[in-house]
PDB file of C-alpha atoms and ligand atoms in Angstrom:
ATOM      1  CA  MET A   1       5.426  37.852  31.973  1.00 97.00           C
ATOM      2  CA  LYS A   2       7.826  35.761  29.314  1.00 98.00           C
ATOM      3  CA  LEU A   3       7.709  32.910  27.807  1.00 98.00           C
ATOM      4  CA  TYR A   4      10.946  31.277  26.752  1.00 98.00           C
ATOM      5  CA  PHE A   5       9.660  28.542  24.353  1.00 98.00           C
ATOM      6  CA  SER A   6      10.959  26.316  21.327  1.00 98.00           C
ATOM      7  CA  PRO A   7       8.279  26.251  18.903  1.00 98.00           C
ATOM      8  CA  GLY A   8       7.073  22.945  18.610  1.00 95.00           C
ATOM      9  CA  ALA A   9       8.566  21.681  22.215  1.00 98.00           C
ATOM     10  CA  CYS A  10       6.742  21.152  25.123  1.00 98.00           C
ATOM     11  CA  SER A  11       6.826  25.056  25.898  1.00 98.00           C
ATOM     12  CA  LEU A  12       3.300  24.489  23.724  1.00 98.00           C
ATOM     13  CA  SER A  13       1.672  23.415  26.869  1.00 99.00           C
ATOM     14  CA  PRO A  14       1.933  26.576  28.473  1.00 99.00           C
ATOM     15  CA  HIS A  15       2.226  28.130  25.119  1.00 98.00           C
ATOM     16  CA  ILE A  16      -1.590  27.425  24.972  1.00 98.00           C
ATOM     17  CA  VAL A  17      -2.419  28.274  28.746  1.00 99.00           C
ATOM     18  CA  LEU A  18      -1.592  31.368  29.026  1.00 98.00           C
ATOM     19  CA  ARG A  19      -3.777  31.962  25.221  1.00 98.00           C
ATOM     20  CA  GLU A  20      -6.727  30.628  26.681  1.00 98.00           C
ATOM     21  CA  LEU A  21      -6.630  32.555  30.153  1.00 98.00           C
ATOM     22  CA  GLY A  22      -5.948  35.183  28.556  1.00 98.00           C
ATOM     23  CA  LEU A  23      -3.133  36.791  29.853  1.00 98.00           C
ATOM     24  CA  PRO A  24      -0.976  39.407  28.825  1.00 98.00           C
ATOM     25  CA  PHE A  25       2.964  37.704  28.254  1.00 98.00           C
ATOM     26  CA  GLU A  26       5.884  37.873  25.522  1.00 98.00           C
ATOM     27  CA  ALA A  27       6.870  35.185  24.394  1.00 98.00           C
ATOM     28  CA  ILE A  28      10.975  34.630  24.129  1.00 98.00           C
ATOM     29  CA  LYS A  29      12.578  32.316  21.428  1.00 98.00           C
ATOM     30  CA  VAL A  30      15.308  29.472  22.513  1.00 98.00           C
ATOM     31  CA  ASP A  31      17.650  28.029  20.579  1.00 97.00           C
ATOM     32  CA  LEU A  32      18.061  24.902  22.662  1.00 97.00           C
ATOM     33  CA  ALA A  33      20.853  24.303  20.478  1.00 96.00           C
ATOM     34  CA  THR A  34      23.470  27.116  21.603  1.00 97.00           C
ATOM     35  CA  LYS A  35      20.870  27.722  24.323  1.00 98.00           C
ATOM     36  CA  THR A  36      21.135  31.757  23.586  1.00 98.00           C
ATOM     37  CA  THR A  37      17.501  33.291  23.385  1.00 97.00           C
ATOM     38  CA  ALA A  38      16.908  35.846  20.101  1.00 89.00           C
ATOM     39  CA  ASP A  39      18.387  38.645  21.265  1.00 89.00           C
ATOM     40  CA  GLY A  40      21.684  36.934  21.416  1.00 93.00           C
ATOM     41  CA  ALA A  41      21.638  36.522  24.895  1.00 96.00           C
ATOM     42  CA  ASP A  42      22.877  34.163  27.737  1.00 98.00           C
ATOM     43  CA  PHE A  43      19.144  31.629  28.348  1.00 98.00           C
ATOM     44  CA  LYS A  44      21.641  29.903  30.876  1.00 98.00           C
ATOM     45  CA  ALA A  45      21.416  32.706  32.979  1.00 98.00           C
ATOM     46  CA  VAL A  46      18.022  33.136  32.628  1.00 98.00           C
ATOM     47  CA  ASN A  47      17.398  29.109  32.904  1.00 98.00           C
ATOM     48  CA  PRO A  48      20.583  26.830  34.391  1.00 98.00           C
ATOM     49  CA  LYS A  49      18.970  24.016  33.146  1.00 98.00           C
ATOM     50  CA  GLY A  50      18.483  25.430  29.643  1.00 98.00           C
ATOM     51  CA  TYR A  51      15.399  23.943  29.013  1.00 98.00           C
ATOM     52  CA  VAL A  52      11.677  25.543  28.027  1.00 98.00           C
ATOM     53  CA  PRO A  53       9.326  26.222  29.251  1.00 98.00           C
ATOM     54  CA  THR A  54      10.498  28.638  31.341  1.00 98.00           C
ATOM     55  CA  LEU A  55       8.396  31.457  32.374  1.00 98.00           C
ATOM     56  CA  GLN A  56       9.500  34.933  33.668  1.00 98.00           C
ATOM     57  CA  LEU A  57       7.044  36.832  36.399  1.00 98.00           C
ATOM     58  CA  ASP A  58       6.895  40.739  36.312  1.00 97.00           C
ATOM     59  CA  ASN A  59       9.127  40.431  39.724  1.00 97.00           C
ATOM     60  CA  GLY A  60      11.566  38.544  38.334  1.00 97.00           C
ATOM     61  CA  GLU A  61      11.054  35.481  39.131  1.00 98.00           C
ATOM     62  CA  ILE A  62      11.978  31.991  37.967  1.00 98.00           C
ATOM     63  CA  LEU A  63       9.456  29.714  37.449  1.00 98.00           C
ATOM     64  CA  THR A  64      11.130  26.082  35.531  1.00 98.00           C
ATOM     65  CA  GLU A  65       9.125  22.518  35.498  1.00 98.00           C
ATOM     66  CA  GLY A  66       5.942  22.598  32.931  1.00 98.00           C
ATOM     67  CA  PRO A  67       3.721  21.027  35.188  1.00 98.00           C
ATOM     68  CA  ALA A  68       4.404  23.525  38.216  1.00 98.00           C
ATOM     69  CA  ILE A  69       4.339  26.721  35.312  1.00 99.00           C
ATOM     70  CA  VAL A  70       1.099  25.956  34.036  1.00 99.00           C
ATOM     71  CA  GLN A  71      -0.535  25.331  37.609  1.00 99.00           C
ATOM     72  CA  TYR A  72       0.634  28.388  38.308  1.00 98.00           C
ATOM     73  CA  LEU A  73      -1.069  30.083  35.073  1.00 98.00           C
ATOM     74  CA  ALA A  74      -3.826  28.461  35.900  1.00 98.00           C
ATOM     75  CA  ASP A  75      -4.294  30.060  39.104  1.00 98.00           C
ATOM     76  CA  GLN A  76      -3.998  33.338  38.078  1.00 98.00           C
ATOM     77  CA  ALA A  77      -7.402  33.574  37.114  1.00 98.00           C
ATOM     78  CA  PRO A  78      -9.412  31.226  38.666  1.00 98.00           C
ATOM     79  CA  ASP A  79     -12.269  31.517  36.764  1.00 98.00           C
ATOM     80  CA  LYS A  80     -11.417  30.301  33.882  1.00 98.00           C
ATOM     81  CA  LYS A  81     -11.600  27.053  35.684  1.00 98.00           C
ATOM     82  CA  LEU A  82      -8.621  25.560  33.622  1.00 98.00           C
ATOM     83  CA  ALA A  83      -7.332  24.346  36.903  1.00 98.00           C
ATOM     84  CA  PRO A  84      -9.703  23.002  40.439  1.00 98.00           C
ATOM     85  CA  ALA A  85      -8.606  25.558  43.810  1.00 98.00           C
ATOM     86  CA  ASN A  86      -6.088  23.882  44.972  1.00 98.00           C
ATOM     87  CA  GLY A  87      -5.564  21.313  48.478  1.00 97.00           C
ATOM     88  CA  THR A  88      -9.719  19.728  46.504  1.00 98.00           C
ATOM     89  CA  TRP A  89      -9.521  15.900  45.752  1.00 98.00           C
ATOM     90  CA  GLU A  90      -9.806  17.012  42.044  1.00 98.00           C
ATOM     91  CA  ARG A  91      -6.511  18.963  42.145  1.00 98.00           C
ATOM     92  CA  TYR A  92      -4.603  15.965  43.429  1.00 98.00           C
ATOM     93  CA  ARG A  93      -6.460  14.281  39.721  1.00 98.00           C
ATOM     94  CA  LEU A  94      -5.187  16.878  37.782  1.00 98.00           C
ATOM     95  CA  GLN A  95      -1.902  16.329  38.974  1.00 98.00           C
ATOM     96  CA  GLU A  96      -1.788  12.897  38.468  1.00 98.00           C
ATOM     97  CA  TRP A  97      -1.995  13.545  35.277  1.00 98.00           C
ATOM     98  CA  LEU A  98       0.038  16.136  34.877  1.00 98.00           C
ATOM     99  CA  ASN A  99       2.784  14.024  36.824  1.00 98.00           C
ATOM    100  CA  PHE A 100       1.211  10.933  34.091  1.00 98.00           C
ATOM    101  CA  ILE A 101       1.970  13.108  31.260  1.00 98.00           C
ATOM    102  CA  SER A 102       5.076  14.519  32.253  1.00 98.00           C
ATOM    103  CA  THR A 103       6.755  10.542  33.593  1.00 98.00           C
ATOM    104  CA  GLU A 104       5.062   8.140  31.024  1.00 98.00           C
ATOM    105  CA  ILE A 105       4.264  10.428  27.500  1.00 98.00           C
ATOM    106  CA  HIS A 106       7.183  13.650  27.192  1.00 98.00           C
ATOM    107  CA  LYS A 107       9.974  11.635  29.029  1.00 98.00           C
ATOM    108  CA  GLN A 108       9.246   8.290  26.852  1.00 98.00           C
ATOM    109  CA  PHE A 109       9.374  10.677  23.516  1.00 98.00           C
ATOM    110  CA  SER A 110      12.523  11.503  24.373  1.00 96.00           C
ATOM    111  CA  PRO A 111      14.619   9.097  23.966  1.00 97.00           C
ATOM    112  CA  LEU A 112      13.520   8.969  19.616  1.00 98.00           C
ATOM    113  CA  PHE A 113      14.856  12.410  19.775  1.00 96.00           C
ATOM    114  CA  ASN A 114      17.955  11.716  20.737  1.00 96.00           C
ATOM    115  CA  ALA A 115      19.559  10.572  16.820  1.00 95.00           C
ATOM    116  CA  ALA A 116      22.270   8.786  18.286  1.00 97.00           C
ATOM    117  CA  ASN A 117      19.781   5.713  20.317  1.00 97.00           C
ATOM    118  CA  PRO A 118      19.892   2.846  18.165  1.00 97.00           C
ATOM    119  CA  ASP A 119      16.513   1.249  16.623  1.00 96.00           C
ATOM    120  CA  SER A 120      15.890  -0.874  19.268  1.00 97.00           C
ATOM    121  CA  VAL A 121      15.964   1.327  22.069  1.00 97.00           C
ATOM    122  CA  LYS A 122      13.599   3.496  19.688  1.00 97.00           C
ATOM    123  CA  ASP A 123      11.174   0.969  19.261  1.00 97.00           C
ATOM    124  CA  ALA A 124      11.170  -0.560  22.946  1.00 97.00           C
ATOM    125  CA  GLN A 125      10.030   3.331  23.916  1.00 98.00           C
ATOM    126  CA  LYS A 126       7.133   3.537  20.757  1.00 98.00           C
ATOM    127  CA  THR A 127       5.763   0.392  22.408  1.00 98.00           C
ATOM    128  CA  LYS A 128       6.069   2.276  26.025  1.00 98.00           C
ATOM    129  CA  LEU A 129       4.334   4.888  24.242  1.00 98.00           C
ATOM    130  CA  ALA A 130       1.761   2.572  22.105  1.00 98.00           C
ATOM    131  CA  GLN A 131       1.015   0.832  26.081  1.00 98.00           C
ATOM    132  CA  ARG A 132       0.321   4.283  27.926  1.00 98.00           C
ATOM    133  CA  PHE A 133      -2.507   5.390  24.353  1.00 98.00           C
ATOM    134  CA  ALA A 134      -3.972   1.844  24.350  1.00 98.00           C
ATOM    135  CA  GLU A 135      -4.665   2.855  28.546  1.00 98.00           C
ATOM    136  CA  ILE A 136      -5.922   5.929  27.888  1.00 98.00           C
ATOM    137  CA  SER A 137      -8.014   6.299  24.616  1.00 98.00           C
ATOM    138  CA  PRO A 138     -11.210   4.520  26.865  1.00 98.00           C
ATOM    139  CA  LEU A 139     -11.565   7.015  28.873  1.00 98.00           C
ATOM    140  CA  LEU A 140     -11.417   9.778  25.936  1.00 98.00           C
ATOM    141  CA  GLU A 141     -14.095   7.621  24.099  1.00 98.00           C
ATOM    142  CA  LYS A 142     -16.156   8.467  26.877  1.00 98.00           C
ATOM    143  CA  GLN A 143     -15.538  11.586  28.376  1.00 98.00           C
ATOM    144  CA  ASP A 144     -13.869  14.991  25.784  1.00 98.00           C
ATOM    145  CA  TYR A 145     -11.019  15.606  28.285  1.00 98.00           C
ATOM    146  CA  LEU A 146      -8.891  14.316  30.762  1.00 98.00           C
ATOM    147  CA  THR A 147     -10.777  15.161  33.932  1.00 98.00           C
ATOM    148  CA  GLY A 148     -14.133  14.690  32.624  1.00 98.00           C
ATOM    149  CA  SER A 149     -16.202  17.663  30.635  1.00 98.00           C
ATOM    150  CA  GLN A 150     -13.768  20.930  31.737  1.00 98.00           C
ATOM    151  CA  PHE A 151     -10.213  21.437  28.815  1.00 98.00           C
ATOM    152  CA  SER A 152      -7.529  22.510  32.042  1.00 98.00           C
ATOM    153  CA  VAL A 153      -3.943  22.569  31.704  1.00 99.00           C
ATOM    154  CA  ALA A 154      -3.368  18.777  32.024  1.00 99.00           C
ATOM    155  CA  ASP A 155      -5.619  18.925  28.326  1.00 99.00           C
ATOM    156  CA  ALA A 156      -2.830  21.987  27.036  1.00 99.00           C
ATOM    157  CA  TYR A 157      -0.538  19.201  28.186  1.00 99.00           C
ATOM    158  CA  LEU A 158      -1.351  15.798  26.859  1.00 99.00           C
ATOM    159  CA  PHE A 159      -2.053  18.259  23.346  1.00 98.00           C
ATOM    160  CA  THR A 160       1.547  18.913  23.018  1.00 98.00           C
ATOM    161  CA  VAL A 161       3.212  15.662  23.123  1.00 98.00           C
ATOM    162  CA  LEU A 162       1.029  13.734  21.348  1.00 98.00           C
ATOM    163  CA  GLY A 163       1.272  15.966  18.845  1.00 98.00           C
ATOM    164  CA  TRP A 164       5.190  14.554  18.586  1.00 98.00           C
ATOM    165  CA  SER A 165       3.720  11.429  17.536  1.00 98.00           C
ATOM    166  CA  LYS A 166       3.450  12.298  13.667  1.00 97.00           C
ATOM    167  CA  TYR A 167       7.701  12.864  13.733  1.00 97.00           C
ATOM    168  CA  PHE A 168       7.773   9.306  14.130  1.00 97.00           C
ATOM    169  CA  HIS A 169       5.463   7.447  12.329  1.00 95.00           C
ATOM    170  CA  ILE A 170       2.824   6.883  15.576  1.00 97.00           C
ATOM    171  CA  ASP A 171      -0.505   7.096  14.009  1.00 98.00           C
ATOM    172  CA  LEU A 172      -2.804   7.638  16.544  1.00 98.00           C
ATOM    173  CA  ASN A 173      -5.796   6.611  14.713  1.00 98.00           C
ATOM    174  CA  GLN A 174      -4.740   3.205  16.097  1.00 97.00           C
ATOM    175  CA  TRP A 175      -6.656   4.887  19.326  1.00 98.00           C
ATOM    176  CA  GLN A 176      -9.998   6.362  18.359  1.00 98.00           C
ATOM    177  CA  GLY A 177     -10.329   8.283  21.602  1.00 98.00           C
ATOM    178  CA  ILE A 178      -6.888   9.099  21.431  1.00 98.00           C
ATOM    179  CA  ALA A 179      -7.852  10.873  17.835  1.00 98.00           C
ATOM    180  CA  LYS A 180     -10.619  12.563  18.816  1.00 98.00           C
ATOM    181  CA  PHE A 181      -9.015  14.311  21.788  1.00 98.00           C
ATOM    182  CA  VAL A 182      -6.426  15.579  19.360  1.00 98.00           C
ATOM    183  CA  GLU A 183      -9.609  17.448  17.130  1.00 98.00           C
ATOM    184  CA  ARG A 184     -10.986  18.256  19.561  1.00 98.00           C
ATOM    185  CA  VAL A 185      -8.353  20.224  22.104  1.00 98.00           C
ATOM    186  CA  ALA A 186      -6.526  21.252  17.935  1.00 98.00           C
ATOM    187  CA  ALA A 187     -10.790  22.953  17.395  1.00 98.00           C
ATOM    188  CA  ARG A 188     -10.315  24.868  20.531  1.00 98.00           C
ATOM    189  CA  PRO A 189      -8.820  28.885  19.193  1.00 98.00           C
ATOM    190  CA  ALA A 190      -6.743  29.749  21.911  1.00 98.00           C
ATOM    191  CA  VAL A 191      -5.709  26.665  20.744  1.00 98.00           C
ATOM    192  CA  ALA A 192      -5.303  27.096  17.690  1.00 98.00           C
ATOM    193  CA  GLU A 193      -3.689  30.804  17.471  1.00 98.00           C
ATOM    194  CA  ALA A 194      -0.688  29.208  19.408  1.00 98.00           C
ATOM    195  CA  LEU A 195      -0.225  26.915  16.857  1.00 98.00           C
ATOM    196  CA  GLU A 196      -0.209  29.751  13.685  1.00 98.00           C
ATOM    197  CA  PHE A 197       2.068  31.686  16.136  1.00 98.00           C
ATOM    198  CA  GLU A 198       4.928  29.028  17.054  1.00 98.00           C
ATOM    199  CA  ALA A 199       4.327  27.956  12.815  1.00 97.00           C
ATOM    200  CA  GLN A 200       5.617  31.281  11.504  1.00 97.00           C
ATOM    201  CA  VAL A 201       8.063  31.740  14.332  1.00 96.00           C
ATOM    202  CA  LYS A 202       9.679  28.592  12.873  1.00 95.00           C
ATOM    203  CA  LYS A 203       9.077  29.124   9.513  1.00 95.00           C
ATOM    204  CA  ALA A 204      10.799  32.380  10.369  1.00 94.00           C
ATOM    205  CA  GLY A 205      13.599  30.421  11.294  1.00 85.00           C
TER     206      GLY A 205
HETATM  207  N1  GSH B   1      11.577  18.859  32.873  1.00 55.47           N
HETATM  208  C1  GSH B   1      11.322  20.065  32.318  1.00 55.47           C
HETATM  209  C2  GSH B   1      11.338  19.089  31.254  1.00 55.47           C
HETATM  210  C3  GSH B   1      11.877  19.805  29.732  1.00 55.47           C
HETATM  211  C4  GSH B   1      12.089  19.757  28.227  1.00 55.47           C
HETATM  212  O1  GSH B   1      11.970  18.252  28.170  1.00 55.47           O
HETATM  213  N2  GSH B   1      11.912  20.369  27.318  1.00 55.47           N
HETATM  214  C5  GSH B   1      12.753  20.233  26.138  1.00 55.47           C
HETATM  215  C6  GSH B   1      11.979  20.835  24.899  1.00 55.47           C
HETATM  216  S1  GSH B   1      10.232  19.260  24.782  1.00 55.47           S
HETATM  217  C7  GSH B   1      14.037  20.841  25.832  1.00 55.47           C
HETATM  218  O2  GSH B   1      14.162  21.911  26.414  1.00 55.47           O
HETATM  219  N3  GSH B   1      14.932  19.817  25.673  1.00 55.47           N
HETATM  220  C8  GSH B   1      16.934  21.030  25.341  1.00 55.47           C
HETATM  221  C9  GSH B   1      17.519  20.654  26.736  1.00 55.47           C
HETATM  222  O3  GSH B   1      17.576  20.157  27.699  1.00 55.47           O
HETATM  223  O4  GSH B   1      18.620  21.582  26.127  1.00 55.47           O
HETATM  224  C10 GSH B   1       9.942  20.313  32.516  1.00 55.47           C
HETATM  225  O5  GSH B   1       9.351  18.986  32.822  1.00 55.47           O
HETATM  226  O6  GSH B   1       9.503  21.278  32.144  1.00 55.47           O
END
């Protein structure tokens, strides 16, 4: 399998999942500005949407969209329990979280990355994000992970997007449940490995 990624982007979520599962994979860096891969190839030939994460299976199939990718990966190693079995109530609960993170957190961060947006737009986005963090923080004070005591692909995704707070002076310590969640997930060996790998790739340029 090949994971097309960009250091620190939302592709960190499937990157963490691959390492948590212990699946063999090749990480291919994408330059999102030029839409080229590390060897100079046209990334849009792989994913015409031009964004990461993108997963390429050994049979050549391409899968895009983070929430779909992490569920596919979790289903390759069900014993690791990163997603409940398909068709169960618990799986729908996981999908509820993945959709929430995607639309209510991930895509609410996106306007903050756009330098062309005025401060009024950015402030409104920060207010929305603060509201979402305040909503989920009490749950994460009561339980270790979004779905209970078991780490899941939704936690990898939430951890990934929360990591962007530091770029916009959003102090997660305002929400104790969230701050503790970030510490807890960062301490997982597979997560630390993924972060270290991406930091080295970023440093290498
Ligand atoms: N709907 C996609 C969105 C992925 C996305 O927003 N990727 C960003 C990085 S976090 C990206 O590659 N942006 C570059 C671009 O859209 O040109 C998903 O959920 O996987």
